[in-house]
Coordinates of C-alpha atoms (C1' of nucleotides) in Angstrom, one line a residue:
Chain A
X1 CA 7.8 -17.5 34.5
X2 CA 4.7 -19.4 35.4
X3 CA 3.1 -16.4 37.0
X4 CA 3.8 -14.3 33.9
X5 CA 2.3 -17.0 31.8
X6 CA -0.8 -17.0 33.8
X7 CA -1.1 -13.3 33.7
X8 CA -0.8 -13.4 30.0
X9 CA -3.5 -16.0 29.6
X10 CA -5.9 -14.1 31.7
X11 CA -5.3 -10.8 30.0
X12 CA -5.4 -12.1 26.6
X13 CA -8.3 -14.4 27.0
X14 CA -10.6 -12.0 28.7
X15 CA -9.8 -8.8 26.9
X16 CA -9.9 -8.2 23.2
X17 CA -10.4 -4.7 22.0
X18 CA -9.6 -5.3 18.4
X19 CA -11.4 -8.1 16.9
X20 CA -10.4 -9.6 13.6
X21 CA -12.8 -9.5 10.7
X22 CA -15.6 -11.9 11.4
X23 CA -15.8 -14.4 8.7
X24 CA -13.1 -15.9 6.6
X25 CA -12.7 -18.4 3.9
X26 CA -14.3 -21.2 5.9
X27 CA -17.1 -19.0 7.0
X28 CA -16.1 -19.8 10.5
X29 CA -16.4 -16.9 12.8
X30 CA -12.8 -16.4 13.7
X31 CA -12.7 -14.2 16.6
X32 CA -11.9 -16.1 19.8
X33 CA -14.3 -16.5 22.5
X34 CA -15.2 -13.2 24.1
X35 CA -18.1 -14.3 26.2
X36 CA -21.0 -16.6 25.3
X37 CA -20.8 -17.6 21.6
X38 CA -23.1 -15.3 19.7
X39 CA -23.1 -15.5 15.9
X40 CA -24.7 -12.1 15.5
X41 CA -22.7 -10.2 18.1
X42 CA -20.4 -8.3 15.7
X43 CA -22.9 -7.6 13.0
X44 CA -25.3 -6.1 15.6
X45 CA -22.5 -4.0 16.9
X46 CA -21.6 -2.9 13.4
X47 CA -25.2 -2.0 12.5
X48 CA -25.6 0.0 15.7
X49 CA -22.4 1.9 15.0
X50 CA -20.7 0.7 18.1
X51 CA -17.7 -0.5 16.1
X52 CA -16.2 0.3 12.7
X53 CA -13.9 -1.5 10.4
X54 CA -10.3 -0.3 10.1
X55 CA -6.8 -1.5 9.6
X56 CA -5.9 -1.5 13.3
X57 CA -3.5 -4.4 13.2
X58 CA -5.0 -6.1 10.2
X59 CA -8.5 -5.8 9.0
X60 CA -10.2 -5.3 12.3
X61 CA -13.3 -4.0 14.0
X62 CA -12.5 -1.3 16.6
X63 CA -14.7 0.6 19.0
X64 CA -16.2 3.6 17.3
X65 CA -15.1 6.0 20.0
X66 CA -11.5 5.2 18.9
X67 CA -12.0 7.0 15.6
X68 CA -10.0 10.1 16.8
X69 CA -7.3 7.7 18.0
X70 CA -6.8 6.4 14.5
X71 CA -7.1 9.7 12.7
X72 CA -3.3 10.1 12.9
X73 CA -3.0 7.0 10.7
X74 CA -5.7 8.4 8.3
X75 CA -4.0 11.7 8.0
X76 CA -0.6 10.1 7.5
X77 CA -2.0 7.9 4.7
X78 CA -3.5 10.9 3.0
X79 CA -0.3 12.9 3.1
X80 CA 1.9 10.1 1.9
X81 CA -0.3 8.2 -0.4
X82 CA 0.6 4.8 -1.9
X83 CA 2.7 3.8 -4.9
X84 CA -0.4 2.9 -6.8
X85 CA -2.0 6.2 -5.9
X86 CA 1.0 8.3 -7.1
X87 CA 1.0 6.2 -10.3
X88 CA -2.7 6.8 -10.9
X89 CA -2.4 10.5 -10.3
X90 CA 0.1 10.6 -13.1
X91 CA -1.4 8.1 -15.5
X92 CA -5.1 8.9 -15.0
X93 CA -5.6 12.4 -13.7
X94 CA -9.1 12.8 -12.3
X95 CA -9.6 9.1 -11.7
X96 CA -9.4 9.3 -7.9
X97 CA -11.8 12.3 -7.8
X98 CA -14.1 10.4 -10.0
X99 CA -14.2 7.4 -7.6
X100 CA -14.8 9.8 -4.8
X101 CA -17.7 11.4 -6.6
X102 CA -19.2 8.1 -7.5
X103 CA -19.2 6.9 -3.8
X104 CA -20.7 10.3 -2.7
X105 CA -23.4 10.0 -5.3
X106 CA -24.2 6.3 -5.3
X107 CA -22.7 4.8 -2.1
X108 CA -22.5 2.4 -0.5
X109 CA -20.9 0.6 -3.3
X110 CA -18.3 -2.1 -4.1
X111 CA -15.4 -2.1 -6.6
X112 CA -17.5 -3.5 -9.4
X113 CA -20.1 -0.8 -9.0
X114 CA -17.6 1.7 -10.2
X115 CA -17.8 3.0 -13.8
X116 CA -14.2 2.0 -14.5
X117 CA -13.0 -0.4 -11.8
X118 CA -10.0 -1.4 -13.9
X119 CA -8.7 -4.9 -14.3
X120 CA -7.7 -7.2 -11.5
X121 CA -4.1 -8.3 -11.7
X122 CA -4.6 -11.9 -10.5
X123 CA -6.2 -13.6 -7.5
X124 CA -5.8 -12.7 -3.9
X125 CA -3.8 -9.4 -3.8
X126 CA -4.3 -8.6 -7.5
X127 CA -6.2 -5.4 -6.9
X128 CA -7.7 -3.4 -9.7
X129 CA -7.1 0.3 -9.9
X130 CA -10.5 1.1 -8.5
X131 CA -9.9 -1.2 -5.5
X132 CA -6.6 0.6 -4.8
X133 CA -8.4 3.9 -4.7
X134 CA -11.3 2.7 -2.6
X135 CA -8.9 1.1 -0.1
X136 CA -6.7 4.1 0.0
X137 CA -9.6 6.4 0.7
X138 CA -10.8 3.9 3.3
X139 CA -7.5 4.1 5.0
X140 CA -7.5 7.9 4.8
X141 CA -10.8 7.9 6.6
X142 CA -12.6 9.6 3.7
X143 CA -14.5 6.4 3.1
X144 CA -15.7 3.8 5.6
X145 CA -17.0 0.3 5.3
X146 CA -20.8 0.5 5.5
X147 CA -21.3 -3.2 5.4
X148 CA -20.0 -6.5 4.1
X149 CA -21.7 -9.1 2.1
X150 CA -19.7 -12.3 2.0
X151 CA -16.2 -11.1 1.6
X152 CA -17.2 -7.9 -0.2
X153 CA -16.7 -4.5 1.3
X154 CA -19.3 -1.9 0.6
X155 CA -17.7 1.6 0.9
X156 CA -19.5 4.8 1.7
X157 CA -18.4 8.3 2.5
X158 CA -17.4 8.4 6.2
X159 CA -20.1 11.1 6.9
X160 CA -22.8 8.5 6.3
X161 CA -21.2 5.8 8.4
X162 CA -19.4 7.4 11.3
X163 CA -21.4 9.5 13.7
X164 CA -20.4 13.1 13.7
X165 CA -19.6 13.2 17.4
X166 CA -16.6 10.8 16.7
X167 CA -15.7 12.1 13.3
X168 CA -15.4 15.7 14.4
X169 CA -13.6 15.0 17.7
X170 CA -10.1 16.4 17.6
X171 CA -7.3 14.1 16.3
X172 CA -5.3 12.4 18.9
X173 CA -1.7 13.5 18.0
X174 CA 0.4 10.6 16.6
X175 CA 2.7 10.3 19.6
X176 CA -0.1 10.4 22.1
X177 CA -2.0 7.8 20.0
X178 CA 1.1 5.5 19.9
X179 CA 1.5 5.8 23.6
X180 CA -2.1 4.8 24.2
X181 CA -2.0 2.0 21.8
X182 CA 1.3 0.7 23.2
X183 CA -0.2 0.6 26.7
X184 CA -3.2 -1.2 25.4
X185 CA -1.0 -3.7 23.7
X186 CA 0.8 -4.3 27.0
X187 CA -2.5 -4.8 28.8
X188 CA -3.6 -7.4 26.2
X189 CA -0.3 -9.2 26.0
X190 CA 0.6 -9.4 29.6
X191 CA 4.3 -9.2 28.9
X192 CA 6.0 -8.2 25.7
X193 CA 9.2 -7.2 24.0
X194 CA 9.3 -3.8 22.4
X195 CA 9.0 -5.4 19.1
X196 CA 6.0 -7.4 20.1
X197 CA 4.2 -4.4 21.7
X198 CA 4.8 -2.3 18.6
X199 CA 3.6 -5.1 16.4
X200 CA 0.2 -5.5 18.1
X201 CA -1.1 -2.4 16.3
X202 CA 1.5 -2.4 13.5
X203 CA 3.0 0.9 14.6
X204 CA 6.2 2.3 13.1
X205 CA 9.0 0.3 14.6
X206 CA 11.6 3.0 15.2
X207 CA 9.2 5.4 16.8
X208 CA 7.5 2.6 18.7
X209 CA 10.8 1.4 20.2
X210 CA 11.6 4.9 21.3
X211 CA 8.2 5.3 23.0
X212 CA 8.4 1.9 24.7
X213 CA 11.7 3.1 26.3
X214 CA 10.1 6.4 27.3
X215 CA 7.1 4.7 28.8
X216 CA 9.3 2.5 30.8
X217 CA 11.3 5.4 32.0
X218 CA 8.1 7.2 33.1
X219 CA 6.9 4.1 34.9
X220 CA 3.9 3.6 32.6
X221 CA 5.5 0.3 31.6
X222 CA 7.3 -2.0 34.0
X223 CA 10.5 -3.7 32.9
X224 CA 10.5 -7.4 33.7
X225 CA 12.7 -10.3 33.3
X226 CA 11.6 -13.7 32.2
X227 CA 13.9 -16.7 32.9
X228 CA 15.4 -18.0 29.6
X229 CA 14.2 -15.0 27.6
X230 CA 17.2 -12.8 27.0
X231 CA 15.5 -9.7 25.8
X232 CA 14.2 -6.5 27.5
X233 CA 10.5 -7.2 28.4
X234 CA 7.7 -5.0 29.7
X235 CA 4.5 -5.3 31.5
X236 CA 1.6 -3.1 32.2
X237 CA 1.7 -1.9 35.8
X238 CA -1.9 -2.9 36.3
X239 CA -1.3 -6.6 35.4
X240 CA -2.7 -9.0 38.0
X241 CA -1.5 -12.4 38.8
X242 CA -4.4 -14.8 39.3
X243 CA -3.7 -17.9 41.3
X244 CA -4.9 -20.1 38.6
X245 CA -6.3 -19.9 35.1
X246 CA -9.0 -22.2 33.9
X247 CA -9.3 -21.2 30.3
X248 CA -10.8 -23.4 27.6
X249 CA -10.9 -21.8 24.1
X250 CA -10.3 -22.4 20.5
X251 CA -8.1 -19.6 19.3
X252 CA -8.4 -18.2 15.8
X253 CA -5.1 -17.8 13.9
X254 CA -5.1 -14.1 14.7
X255 CA -5.9 -14.2 18.4
X256 CA -3.6 -12.0 20.6
X257 CA -2.1 -15.1 22.2
X258 CA -0.8 -16.3 18.8
X259 CA -0.6 -13.1 16.8
X260 CA 3.1 -12.5 17.5
X261 CA 4.6 -15.9 16.8
X262 CA 7.9 -15.2 18.6
X263 CA 6.1 -14.6 21.9
X264 CA 3.9 -17.7 21.4
X265 CA 7.0 -19.8 21.0
X266 CA 8.7 -18.2 24.0
X267 CA 5.7 -18.4 26.4
X268 CA 3.9 -21.5 25.3
X269 CA 6.6 -23.4 23.5
X270 CA 4.1 -23.5 20.7
X271 CA 5.2 -23.2 17.1
X272 CA 2.4 -21.9 15.0
X273 CA 2.1 -20.9 11.4
X274 CA -1.0 -20.3 9.3
X275 CA -0.9 -22.8 6.4
X276 CA -3.6 -21.5 4.1
X277 CA -0.8 -20.2 1.8
X278 CA 1.2 -23.4 2.0
X279 CA 0.8 -25.8 -0.9
X280 CA -1.5 -28.6 0.3
X281 CA 1.0 -31.4 0.3
X282 CA 3.5 -29.4 2.3
X283 CA 1.1 -28.6 5.1
X284 CA 1.9 -30.0 8.5
X285 CA -1.5 -29.7 10.1
X286 CA -4.1 -28.3 7.7
X287 CA -5.6 -25.4 5.9
X288 CA -7.1 -23.5 8.8
X289 CA -5.9 -24.6 12.2
X290 CA -7.2 -23.4 15.6
X291 CA -4.8 -23.7 18.7
X292 CA -6.6 -25.1 21.7
X293 CA -6.0 -23.2 25.0
X294 CA -6.7 -25.3 28.1
X295 CA -5.9 -24.2 31.6
X296 CA -3.0 -21.9 30.9
X297 CA -1.3 -24.0 28.2
X298 CA -1.7 -24.5 24.5
X299 CA -2.3 -28.2 24.5
X300 CA -3.5 -29.1 21.0
X301 CA -4.5 -27.8 17.6
X302 CA -7.4 -28.7 15.4
X303 CA -8.1 -28.1 11.7
X304 CA -11.8 -27.3 11.5
X305 CA -14.1 -26.4 8.7
X306 CA -17.8 -25.6 8.6
X307 CA -19.6 -27.8 6.1
X308 CA -22.8 -25.8 6.0
X309 CA -24.6 -27.8 3.4
X310 CA -24.3 -31.0 5.4
X311 CA -24.7 -29.2 8.7
X312 CA -21.5 -30.7 9.9
X313 CA -18.4 -29.3 11.7
X314 CA -15.6 -31.1 10.0
X315 CA -12.4 -31.8 12.0
X316 CA -10.0 -33.2 9.4
X317 CA -7.1 -33.2 11.8
X318 CA -6.4 -33.0 15.6
X319 CA -3.0 -32.9 17.1
X320 CA -1.8 -33.1 20.7
X321 CA 1.2 -31.1 21.9
X322 CA 3.9 -32.9 23.8
X323 CA 3.4 -33.8 27.4
X324 CA -0.4 -33.6 27.7
X325 CA -2.9 -36.3 28.6
X326 CA -4.7 -37.2 25.4
X327 CA -7.8 -38.4 27.2
X328 CA -8.3 -35.3 29.2
X329 CA -7.5 -33.0 26.3
X330 CA -9.8 -34.9 24.0
X331 CA -12.6 -34.6 26.6
X332 CA -12.3 -30.9 26.9
X333 CA -11.8 -30.3 23.2
X334 CA -15.0 -32.3 22.5
X335 CA -16.9 -29.9 24.7
X336 CA -15.4 -26.9 23.1
X337 CA -16.1 -28.2 19.6
X338 CA -19.6 -28.8 20.6
X339 CA -20.0 -25.2 21.5
X340 CA -18.4 -24.1 18.3
X341 CA -20.7 -26.3 16.3
X342 CA -23.8 -25.0 18.1
X343 CA -22.6 -21.4 17.6
X344 CA -22.3 -22.0 13.9
X345 CA -25.6 -23.8 13.7
X346 CA -24.1 -27.1 12.8
X347 CA -25.8 -30.2 14.2
X348 CA -23.0 -32.7 13.9
X349 CA -19.2 -33.1 14.3
X350 CA -17.2 -35.4 12.1
X351 CA -13.6 -36.2 13.1
X352 CA -11.1 -37.2 10.3
X353 CA -8.1 -39.4 10.6
X354 CA -5.2 -36.9 10.7
X355 CA -3.2 -36.4 13.8
X356 CA -2.5 -38.3 17.1
X357 CA -5.5 -36.7 18.8
X358 CA -8.0 -37.8 16.2
X359 CA -8.8 -41.1 17.7
X360 CA -9.1 -40.0 21.3
X361 CA -11.2 -37.1 20.1
X362 CA -13.5 -39.3 18.1
X363 CA -13.9 -41.5 21.2
X364 CA -14.6 -38.5 23.4
X365 CA -17.3 -37.3 21.0
X366 CA -18.9 -40.7 20.9
Chain B
dC1 C1' -19.9 -19.3 -13.8
dA2 C1' -17.6 -15.2 -12.5
dA3 C1' -16.9 -12.0 -9.0
dA4 C1' -15.3 -10.7 -4.5
dT5 C1' -12.1 -11.1 -0.4
dT6 C1' -7.8 -12.2 1.8
dA7 C1' -5.8 -12.3 7.1
dC8 C1' 0.8 -15.3 6.3
dT9 C1' 5.4 -17.5 5.7
dT10 C1' 9.9 -17.8 4.0
dT11 C1' 13.9 -16.3 1.8
dA12 C1' 17.2 -13.2 -0.1
dG13 C1' 19.2 -9.1 -0.7
dA14 C1' 19.7 -4.1 -0.4
dG15 C1' 20.2 0.0 2.4
dC16 C1' 21.3 2.4 6.5
dG17 C1' 23.1 3.9 10.8
dA18 C1' 26.0 2.7 14.9
dC19 C1' 30.2 1.4 16.3
dC20 C1' 35.1 0.2 16.3
Chain C
dG1 C1' 36.7 1.2 5.8
dG2 C1' 34.5 -2.9 7.7
dT3 C1' 31.2 -5.2 10.4
dC4 C1' 26.9 -5.8 12.6
dG5 C1' 22.2 -5.6 13.3
dC6 C1' 18.1 -3.9 12.0
dT7 C1' 14.6 -2.6 8.6
dC8 C1' 12.4 -2.8 4.3
dT9 C1' 11.1 -4.9 -0.1
dA10 C1' 9.9 -8.4 -3.3
dA11 C1' 8.2 -12.7 -4.8
dA12 C1' 5.6 -16.9 -4.8
dG13 C1' 2.5 -20.2 -3.1
dT14 C1' -2.7 -20.6 -2.2
dA15 C1' -9.0 -21.9 -1.6
dA16 C1' -13.3 -21.3 0.2
dT17 C1' -18.2 -19.3 -0.1
dT18 C1' -22.2 -16.9 -1.6
dT19 C1' -24.4 -13.9 -4.6
dG20 C1' -25.9 -12.2 -9.1

DNA sequence: CAAATTACTTTAGAGCGACC
DNA sequence: GGTCGCTCTAAAGTAATTTG
């Protein structure tokens, strides 16, 4: 069990091929540490066309050479459409084509640049018709995201964003793509159930399960047992078992270590939920909480927020997991928060009152 | 000041296939 | 026909930031 845990830590911490969208509500860069902190890393890669934005598991940046690997998803979307797309075809014939034409003529553009973007149906997921069409065309691979300003996506025709060499490469057939993606999931996760492996890239569950079984039969995945975990589990054959793991990282809420909550609970005994959607009074820890990985355990969690105006990294709450030394954890966490603050260009760190680790952390920072 | 983005969790119930 | 387990859907709750 311990070895498996260690393998998972190593794999997951050191390798991330699909990075979540960079900035979120708090304007904290949310991808976990993948080398020295570098605020401009992703934007540079995006500008230089090394990565592109796509719905890999959620809104993600993926290596540009993977375009043919995602074409099966694009083609599938195009064939099946969405509810809203079928509705629009009936109610507003020619609308989709008009959106397409506008992007071709005037792109890159955002929803509100459309002649008739339609009305938004509420906050958050209340997409206007124009947004539905742009998003659908984006998922079909006809459009690509040329850039983002703040939260806003600027769409352009794929021809102007994705280099021809990738765009014109032959589609990797769906089954082959699933296999490749499942093996990648296994590499990143260290060990996983079929459900977990399939969920990493949000593949279709039934087909995914079938392929996990097939890969195991072929020896491309190795069946393993983990004590106390009564479920068929799989590892990538190339998984190594390091003697020790000395990780120290603040994990964003979508880091591979915590992405599939079931696994996180099994392997780290760490119950984690994002609370941005929970009414404030009902939140247990805070609005935007980062788990803290130390050694090979998840030892604490901190609610952090970048107060850019004041130049302060706010830490409203800090919470210790059971069985860990508060002084040691606070010391290491203080170092990590210092790096985070520097990365974000914030000169100061202010610790609030919430949580049993708040006082030790404040002491460690002082 | 409005616009833009949006990552999840929980619960309940329906639908479906496998199996006895 | 009944049960089980799995899958899918829907609904509601929610906040921060910068730009124009």
